[in-house]
Amino acid sequence: MERNHFDRLSAELITPILLELPTTQTLYSLIRASPKAYQVFLASKETILISLMRRRIRPAAFIDALAAVQASQLKDVGPDRKAVLAFLRTYENKRHKTVEQKGQHYSLPIAVPLCQLYQSTQYFIEDLTSRSNYYLRRCRDTAFVQNHTSPQDGCIVLPKSNGLWRSHPIDRDHCYAPLSDVEEGRLQRAFFRYELYTNIFSSDMEYSGEKLWELPSDSHFFLENYQQWEIEELACVEDYRCSLLSNSFDRIESSFVGIQLPEPPLEPAAITSFRSYERSAALREAKFQIHSLYTDYLSNLSLPFLHHALRLDRLNMQREMSSHIYYDGQKRSLSTALEGFWKEMSRKDSNLIHNYIHAVARNNLFPFKDTIDGSNEGWLCVYGNTHFVSPHGIRHTTRSLGYAFWDSKRLRNSGFVGPGLVGIEARCQIKKNVWPSTTAPLV
């Protein structure tokens, strides 16, 4: 058989080619087709994989991705509280100083999980994007723009000009355009940070010989290092995952809801007339409890494992999940942590974030950023309630659709208007957050 022309190249020439491949699929195809390329890959796997990830992961999210992978390995060495806090301090220093990482060498145990995390993250990003685009298409035919004297009337507006709110024209095509580089960067960053939170406050970390986190407020030191819009991005990931897992539960519901429940404590003569009602109520309660356990458990799993589980067929998913469905670890739910965090911040300095707390209470005001570097700050106001909105309410629906990741142009041009979900972009300036001086430092 004639030799592959690629195999005639020397290893010194093949290496830079492998270092510049654009995707993991391209790399996989090449090393399968060329024995020489496969040998070169085996000789420097970590270097090639890291080089590939640097091109696929946005620069603003790369440090967060590395931190998420490294945090998942902390429990393997038996971490203690000081070690975890030291790790987070190092992560924060790199994040704030934007330390250049290009010349740093990473081992294979870092490179391989980083690739797995990236591939899993892209799966969820594509799913979230398709959900959002589908929603915007449904709203497309009902969208309208007109001048109003107040934002409550339901148009997309910019700040007041001469006492009037200025309308902004809708570009139908941009509502469901492909992700921009900035939007993809926001999404990657938020998913990696969510993975970092999950790994730091996972049950494995909590029960590795000792409880690392005794109080609910222990997660506050993690959240207080982010800005308001960054925390809102994490909340979007949380609500999206809960929505996704609720749908996946329906696929295997009968496997867990069809359990044997005790009969109601009634007299034999009364059982016939009451059994049907009591049994139905008991099953509904069991379904709700198991659904909550299922969602809580899967929300606390790593993205790669969750990615694997959701792609299984119904039977295999049941087999893999049934042994864990009654998981009773003390999960550090992000939504619970966020609720406690804002209450604590309000207690320490009510003036600092009074408007934000008020916005949360009103359930219709969201902070957002126009660019990933933090410029063009503003609020997104959401009003109305239609069949597009889930029973959980506007805030859950808007977050689960990933509104915080969208560029302001997409927000202006979206279908969040008219009879559908009404959206208003009211521009204002928000100063950089400086959390209260009473906030406890990392110790």
PDB file of C-alpha atoms in Angstrom, residues 74 77-85 212:
ATOM      1  CA  LEU A  74      -8.499  19.016  45.041  1.00  0.00           C
ATOM      2  CA  VAL A  77      -5.381  14.954  47.689  1.00  0.00           C
ATOM      3  CA  GLY A  78      -7.594  15.258  50.749  1.00  0.00           C
ATOM      4  CA  PRO A  79      -8.161  19.027  50.897  1.00  0.00           C
ATOM      5  CA  ASP A  80      -8.651  21.094  54.008  1.00  0.00           C
ATOM      6  CA  ARG A  81     -10.260  24.498  54.368  1.00  0.00           C
ATOM      7  CA  LYS A  82      -6.962  26.400  54.215  1.00  0.00           C
ATOM      8  CA  ALA A  83      -5.910  24.603  51.047  1.00  0.00           C
ATOM      9  CA  VAL A  84      -9.197  25.387  49.319  1.00  0.00           C
ATOM     10  CA  LEU A  85      -9.084  29.038  50.357  1.00  0.00           C
ATOM     11  CA  LEU A 212     -15.163  22.063  55.034  1.00  0.00           C
TER      12      LEU A 212
END
